[in-house]
Tab-separated table of C-alpha atoms in Angstrom:
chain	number	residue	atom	x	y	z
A	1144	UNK	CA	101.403	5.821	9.629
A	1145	UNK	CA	97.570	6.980	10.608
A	1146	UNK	CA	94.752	6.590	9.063
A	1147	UNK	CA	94.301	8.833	5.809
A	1148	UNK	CA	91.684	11.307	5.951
A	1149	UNK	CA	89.030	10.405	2.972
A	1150	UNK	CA	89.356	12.369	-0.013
A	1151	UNK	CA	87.272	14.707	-0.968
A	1152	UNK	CA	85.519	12.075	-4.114
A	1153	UNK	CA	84.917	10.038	-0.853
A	1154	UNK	CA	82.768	11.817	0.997
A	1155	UNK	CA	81.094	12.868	-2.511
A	1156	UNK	CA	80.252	9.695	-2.785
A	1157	UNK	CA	79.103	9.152	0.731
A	1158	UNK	CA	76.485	11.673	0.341
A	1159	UNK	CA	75.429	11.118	-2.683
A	1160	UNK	CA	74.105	7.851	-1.390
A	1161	UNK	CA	72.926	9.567	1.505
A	1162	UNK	CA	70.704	11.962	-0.827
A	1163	UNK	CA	69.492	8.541	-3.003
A	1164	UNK	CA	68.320	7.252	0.197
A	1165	UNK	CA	66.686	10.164	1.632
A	1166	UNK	CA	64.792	10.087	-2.176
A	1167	UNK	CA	63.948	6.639	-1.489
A	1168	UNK	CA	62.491	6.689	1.848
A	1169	UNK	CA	60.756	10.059	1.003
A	1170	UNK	CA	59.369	8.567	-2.160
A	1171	UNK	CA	58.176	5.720	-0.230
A	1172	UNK	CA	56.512	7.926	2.572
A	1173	UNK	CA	54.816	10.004	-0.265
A	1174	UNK	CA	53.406	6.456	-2.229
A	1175	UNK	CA	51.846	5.499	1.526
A	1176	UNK	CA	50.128	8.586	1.882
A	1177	UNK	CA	49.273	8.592	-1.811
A	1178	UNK	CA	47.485	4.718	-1.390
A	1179	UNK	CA	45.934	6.259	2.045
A	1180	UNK	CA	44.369	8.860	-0.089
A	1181	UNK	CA	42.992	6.500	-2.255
A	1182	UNK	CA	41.996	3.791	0.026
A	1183	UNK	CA	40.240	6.573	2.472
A	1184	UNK	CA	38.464	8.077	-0.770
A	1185	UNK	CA	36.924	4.503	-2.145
A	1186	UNK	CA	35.776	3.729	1.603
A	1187	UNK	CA	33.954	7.388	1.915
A	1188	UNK	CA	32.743	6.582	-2.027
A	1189	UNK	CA	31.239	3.346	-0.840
A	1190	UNK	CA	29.562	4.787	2.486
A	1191	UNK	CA	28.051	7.525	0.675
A	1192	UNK	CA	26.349	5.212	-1.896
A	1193	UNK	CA	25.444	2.789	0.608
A	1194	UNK	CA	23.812	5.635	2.457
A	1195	UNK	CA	21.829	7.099	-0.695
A	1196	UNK	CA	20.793	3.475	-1.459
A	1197	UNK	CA	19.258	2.234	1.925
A	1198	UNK	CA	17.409	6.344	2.052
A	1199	UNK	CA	16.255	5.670	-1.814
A	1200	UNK	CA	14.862	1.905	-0.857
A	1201	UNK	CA	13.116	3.233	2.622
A	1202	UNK	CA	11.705	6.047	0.840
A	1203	UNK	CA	10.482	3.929	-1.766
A	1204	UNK	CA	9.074	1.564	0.957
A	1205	UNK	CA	7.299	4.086	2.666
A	1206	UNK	CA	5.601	5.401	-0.166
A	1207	UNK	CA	4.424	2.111	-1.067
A	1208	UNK	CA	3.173	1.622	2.103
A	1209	UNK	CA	1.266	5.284	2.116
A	1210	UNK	CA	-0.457	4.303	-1.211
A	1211	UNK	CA	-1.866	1.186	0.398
A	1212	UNK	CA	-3.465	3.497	3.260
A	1213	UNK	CA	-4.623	6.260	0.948
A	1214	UNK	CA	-6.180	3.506	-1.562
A	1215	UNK	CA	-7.995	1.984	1.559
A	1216	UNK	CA	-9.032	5.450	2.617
A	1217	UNK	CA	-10.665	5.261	-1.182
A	1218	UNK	CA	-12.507	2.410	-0.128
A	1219	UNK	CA	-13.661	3.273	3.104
A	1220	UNK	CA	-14.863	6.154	1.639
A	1221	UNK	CA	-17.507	4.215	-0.857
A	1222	UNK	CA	-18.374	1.842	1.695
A	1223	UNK	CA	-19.725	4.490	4.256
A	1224	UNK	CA	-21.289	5.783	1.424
A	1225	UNK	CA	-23.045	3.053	0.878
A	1226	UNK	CA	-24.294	2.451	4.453
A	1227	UNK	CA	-25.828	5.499	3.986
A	1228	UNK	CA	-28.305	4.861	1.126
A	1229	UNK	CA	-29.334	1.329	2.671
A	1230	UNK	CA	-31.732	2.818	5.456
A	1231	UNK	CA	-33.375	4.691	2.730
A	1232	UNK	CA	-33.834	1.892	0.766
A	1233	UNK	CA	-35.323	-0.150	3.653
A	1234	UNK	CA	-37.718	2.362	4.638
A	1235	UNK	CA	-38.644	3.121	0.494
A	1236	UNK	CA	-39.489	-1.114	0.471
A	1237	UNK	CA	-41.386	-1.065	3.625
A	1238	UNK	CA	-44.063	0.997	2.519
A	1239	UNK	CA	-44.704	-1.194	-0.323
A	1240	UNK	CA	-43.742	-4.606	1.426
A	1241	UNK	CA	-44.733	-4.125	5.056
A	1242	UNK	CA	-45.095	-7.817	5.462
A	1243	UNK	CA	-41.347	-8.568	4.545
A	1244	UNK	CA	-39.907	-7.864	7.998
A	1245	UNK	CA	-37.561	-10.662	7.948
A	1246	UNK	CA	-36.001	-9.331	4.852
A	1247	UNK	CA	-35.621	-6.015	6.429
A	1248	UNK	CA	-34.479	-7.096	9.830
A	1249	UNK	CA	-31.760	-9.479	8.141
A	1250	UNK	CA	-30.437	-6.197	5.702
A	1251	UNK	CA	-30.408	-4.083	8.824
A	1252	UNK	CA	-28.642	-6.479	11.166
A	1253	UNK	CA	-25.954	-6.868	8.223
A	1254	UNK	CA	-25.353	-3.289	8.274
A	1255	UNK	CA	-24.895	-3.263	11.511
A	1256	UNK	CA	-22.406	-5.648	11.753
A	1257	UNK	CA	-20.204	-4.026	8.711
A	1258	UNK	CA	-20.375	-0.502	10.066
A	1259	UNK	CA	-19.310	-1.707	13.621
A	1260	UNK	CA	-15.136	-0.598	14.301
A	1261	UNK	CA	-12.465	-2.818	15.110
A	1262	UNK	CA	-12.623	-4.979	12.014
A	1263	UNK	CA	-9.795	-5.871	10.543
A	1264	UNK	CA	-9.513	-5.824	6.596
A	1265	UNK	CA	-10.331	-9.616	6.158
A	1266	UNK	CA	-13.514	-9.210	8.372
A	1267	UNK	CA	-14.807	-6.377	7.289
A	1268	UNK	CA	-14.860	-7.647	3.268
A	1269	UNK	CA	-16.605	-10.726	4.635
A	1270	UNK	CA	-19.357	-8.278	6.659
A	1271	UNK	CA	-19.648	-6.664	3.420
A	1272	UNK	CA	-20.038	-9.643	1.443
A	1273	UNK	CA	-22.740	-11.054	4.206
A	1274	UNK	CA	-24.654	-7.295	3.690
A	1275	UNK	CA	-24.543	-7.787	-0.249
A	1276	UNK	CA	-26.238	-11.188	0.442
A	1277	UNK	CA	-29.118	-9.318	2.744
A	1278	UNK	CA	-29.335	-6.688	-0.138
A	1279	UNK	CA	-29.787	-9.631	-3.190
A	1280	UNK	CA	-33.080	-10.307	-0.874
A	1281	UNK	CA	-34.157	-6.824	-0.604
A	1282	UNK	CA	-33.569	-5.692	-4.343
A	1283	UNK	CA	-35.728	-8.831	-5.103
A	1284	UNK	CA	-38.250	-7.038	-3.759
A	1285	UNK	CA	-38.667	-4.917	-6.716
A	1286	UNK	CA	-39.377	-7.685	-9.138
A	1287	UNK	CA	-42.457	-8.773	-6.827
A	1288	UNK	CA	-43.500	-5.573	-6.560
A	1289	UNK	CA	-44.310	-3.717	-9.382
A	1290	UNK	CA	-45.323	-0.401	-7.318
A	1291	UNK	CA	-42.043	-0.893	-5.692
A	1292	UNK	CA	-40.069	-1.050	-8.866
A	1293	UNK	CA	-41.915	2.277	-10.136
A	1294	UNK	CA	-41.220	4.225	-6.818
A	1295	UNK	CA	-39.427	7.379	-8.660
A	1296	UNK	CA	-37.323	7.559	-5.012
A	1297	UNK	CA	-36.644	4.021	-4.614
A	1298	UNK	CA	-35.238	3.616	-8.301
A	1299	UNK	CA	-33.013	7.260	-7.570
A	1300	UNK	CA	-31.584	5.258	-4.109
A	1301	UNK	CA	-30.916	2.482	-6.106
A	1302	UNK	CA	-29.052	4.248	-8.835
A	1303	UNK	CA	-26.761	6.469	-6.434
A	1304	UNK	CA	-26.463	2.735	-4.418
A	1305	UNK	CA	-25.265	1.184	-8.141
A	1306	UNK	CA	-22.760	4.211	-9.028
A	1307	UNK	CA	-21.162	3.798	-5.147
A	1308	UNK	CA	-20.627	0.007	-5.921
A	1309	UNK	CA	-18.940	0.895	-9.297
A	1310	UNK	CA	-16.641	2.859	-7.505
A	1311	UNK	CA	-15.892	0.594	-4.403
A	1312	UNK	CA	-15.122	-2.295	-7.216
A	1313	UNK	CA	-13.053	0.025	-8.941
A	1314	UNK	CA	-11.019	1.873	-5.848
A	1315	UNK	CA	-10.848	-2.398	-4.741
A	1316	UNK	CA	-8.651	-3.307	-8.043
A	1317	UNK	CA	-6.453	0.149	-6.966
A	1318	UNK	CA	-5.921	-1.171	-3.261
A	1319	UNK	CA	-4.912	-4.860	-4.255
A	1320	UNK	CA	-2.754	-3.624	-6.984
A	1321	UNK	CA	-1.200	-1.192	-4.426
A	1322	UNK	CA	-0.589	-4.022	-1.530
A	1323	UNK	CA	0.940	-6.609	-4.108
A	1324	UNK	CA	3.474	-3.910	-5.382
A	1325	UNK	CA	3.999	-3.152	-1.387
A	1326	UNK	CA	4.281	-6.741	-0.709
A	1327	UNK	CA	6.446	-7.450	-3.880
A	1328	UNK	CA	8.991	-4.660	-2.543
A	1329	UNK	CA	8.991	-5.953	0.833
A	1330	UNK	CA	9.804	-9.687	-0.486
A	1331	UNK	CA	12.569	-8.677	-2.458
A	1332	UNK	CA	16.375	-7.301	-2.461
A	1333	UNK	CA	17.160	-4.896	-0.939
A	1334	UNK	CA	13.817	-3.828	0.438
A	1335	UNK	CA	13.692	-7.392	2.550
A	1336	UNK	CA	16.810	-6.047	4.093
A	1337	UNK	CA	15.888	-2.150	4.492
A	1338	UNK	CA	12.432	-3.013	5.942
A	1339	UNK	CA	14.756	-4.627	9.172
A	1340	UNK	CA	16.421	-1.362	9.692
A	1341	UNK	CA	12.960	-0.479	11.147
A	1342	UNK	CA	9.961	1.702	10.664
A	1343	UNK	CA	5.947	0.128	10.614
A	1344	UNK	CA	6.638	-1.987	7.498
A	1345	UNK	CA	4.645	-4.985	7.247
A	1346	UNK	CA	2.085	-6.886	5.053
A	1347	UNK	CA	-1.009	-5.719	4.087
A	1348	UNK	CA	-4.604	-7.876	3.996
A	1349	UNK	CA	-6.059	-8.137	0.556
A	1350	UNK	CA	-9.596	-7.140	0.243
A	1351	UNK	CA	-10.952	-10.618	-1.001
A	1352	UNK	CA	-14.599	-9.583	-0.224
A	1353	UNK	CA	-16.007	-11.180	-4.015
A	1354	UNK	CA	-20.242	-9.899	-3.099
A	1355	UNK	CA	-19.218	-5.831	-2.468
A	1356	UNK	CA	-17.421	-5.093	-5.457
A	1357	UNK	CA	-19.022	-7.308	-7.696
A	1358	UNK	CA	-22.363	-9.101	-7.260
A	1359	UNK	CA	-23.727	-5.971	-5.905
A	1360	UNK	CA	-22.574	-4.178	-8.973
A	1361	UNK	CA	-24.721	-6.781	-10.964
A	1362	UNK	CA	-28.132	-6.284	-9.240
A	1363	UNK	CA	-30.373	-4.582	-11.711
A	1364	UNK	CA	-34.470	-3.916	-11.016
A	1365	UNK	CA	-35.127	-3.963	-15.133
């Protein structure tokens, strides 16, 4: 006898298991893209912070680093000012004090020297702090010299000369504060690592200079 044909609950059967397997392998194909889905989403998730956070920390950085130069610029500002009012304070002693030249030369050689370019932070404070040492000498003057002292011009010089050191002490404080909170980001996670990625980020010099922003600010003719 041949074979028998299967019966029809046979091939019921047969694709029934057919149709469980399709389900399972399509299930399966569906859970892979599903994970993909997920997996792709957390990566994009993790780039996009890690983006936001190195642009937050270099922005952060550079504005640091802008309020150091705009709190020098401060600075700068009172010291020129200051050159400015020492000539007339020279020339208001000399006509009372002809005979101090030396004092005179030394003040006007310090100035010199402070208002030259191409010093660096560090060596301009100590020029400074050498022309607040020439300028103890010359304010001296006004104790020996009582006309001196009385000079209506002199004493208006020397007032302007005490309000600019008031503010050069005062815009000093501003610029160390700014370069230690510069300094402090730079030093420590994650602007240490951000600061690599480039850009002109670097320390700053302290102004140390101890005669312009304070002895000078002490100097009093009464």
């Amino acid at each position: 006898m041949g074979e028998r044909s299967p019966g029809r609950a046979g091939l019921a059967g047969r694709n029934k298991i057919a149709s469980i397997g399709q389900g399972v392998g399509s299930f399966r194909a569906s859970g892979g893209d599903a994970v993909g889905v997920i997996v792709g989403a957390i990566v994009a998730v993790i780039v996009v912070v890690g983006g936001w956070w190195v642009v937050r920390t270099y922005n952060r950085l550079v504005r640091l680093r802008n309020q150091t130069q705009a709190s020098w610029a401060q600075i700068d500002v009172q010291l020129k000012r200051r050159h400015e009012l020492i000539p007339n304070l020279v020339e208001g002693a000399r006509g009372y004090a002809a005979h101090e030249r030396g004092t005179f030369e030394a003040v006007t050689a310090a100035r010199g020297k402070a208002v030259s370019g191409g010093l660096g932070v560090t060596d301009r404070a100590a020029a400074e702090d050498a022309l607040t040492a020439t300028l103890g000498r010359l304010f001296a003057l006004g104790e020996s010299y009582p006309e001196l002292k009385a000079d209506q011009h002199f004493s208006t010089v020397q007032a302007e000369l005490r309000s600019a050191e008031d503010k050069i002490a005062y815009a000093r404080q501003f610029y160390n504060s700014a370069v230690q909170s510069y300094h402090t980001a730079l030093e420590s996670f994650p602007g240490n690592v951000v600061a690599r990625l480039g850009g002109a980020h670097g320390r700053r010099e302290y102004f140390e200079a101890a005669g312009v922003a304070q002895d000078a600010v002490q100097v009093r003719f009464a």
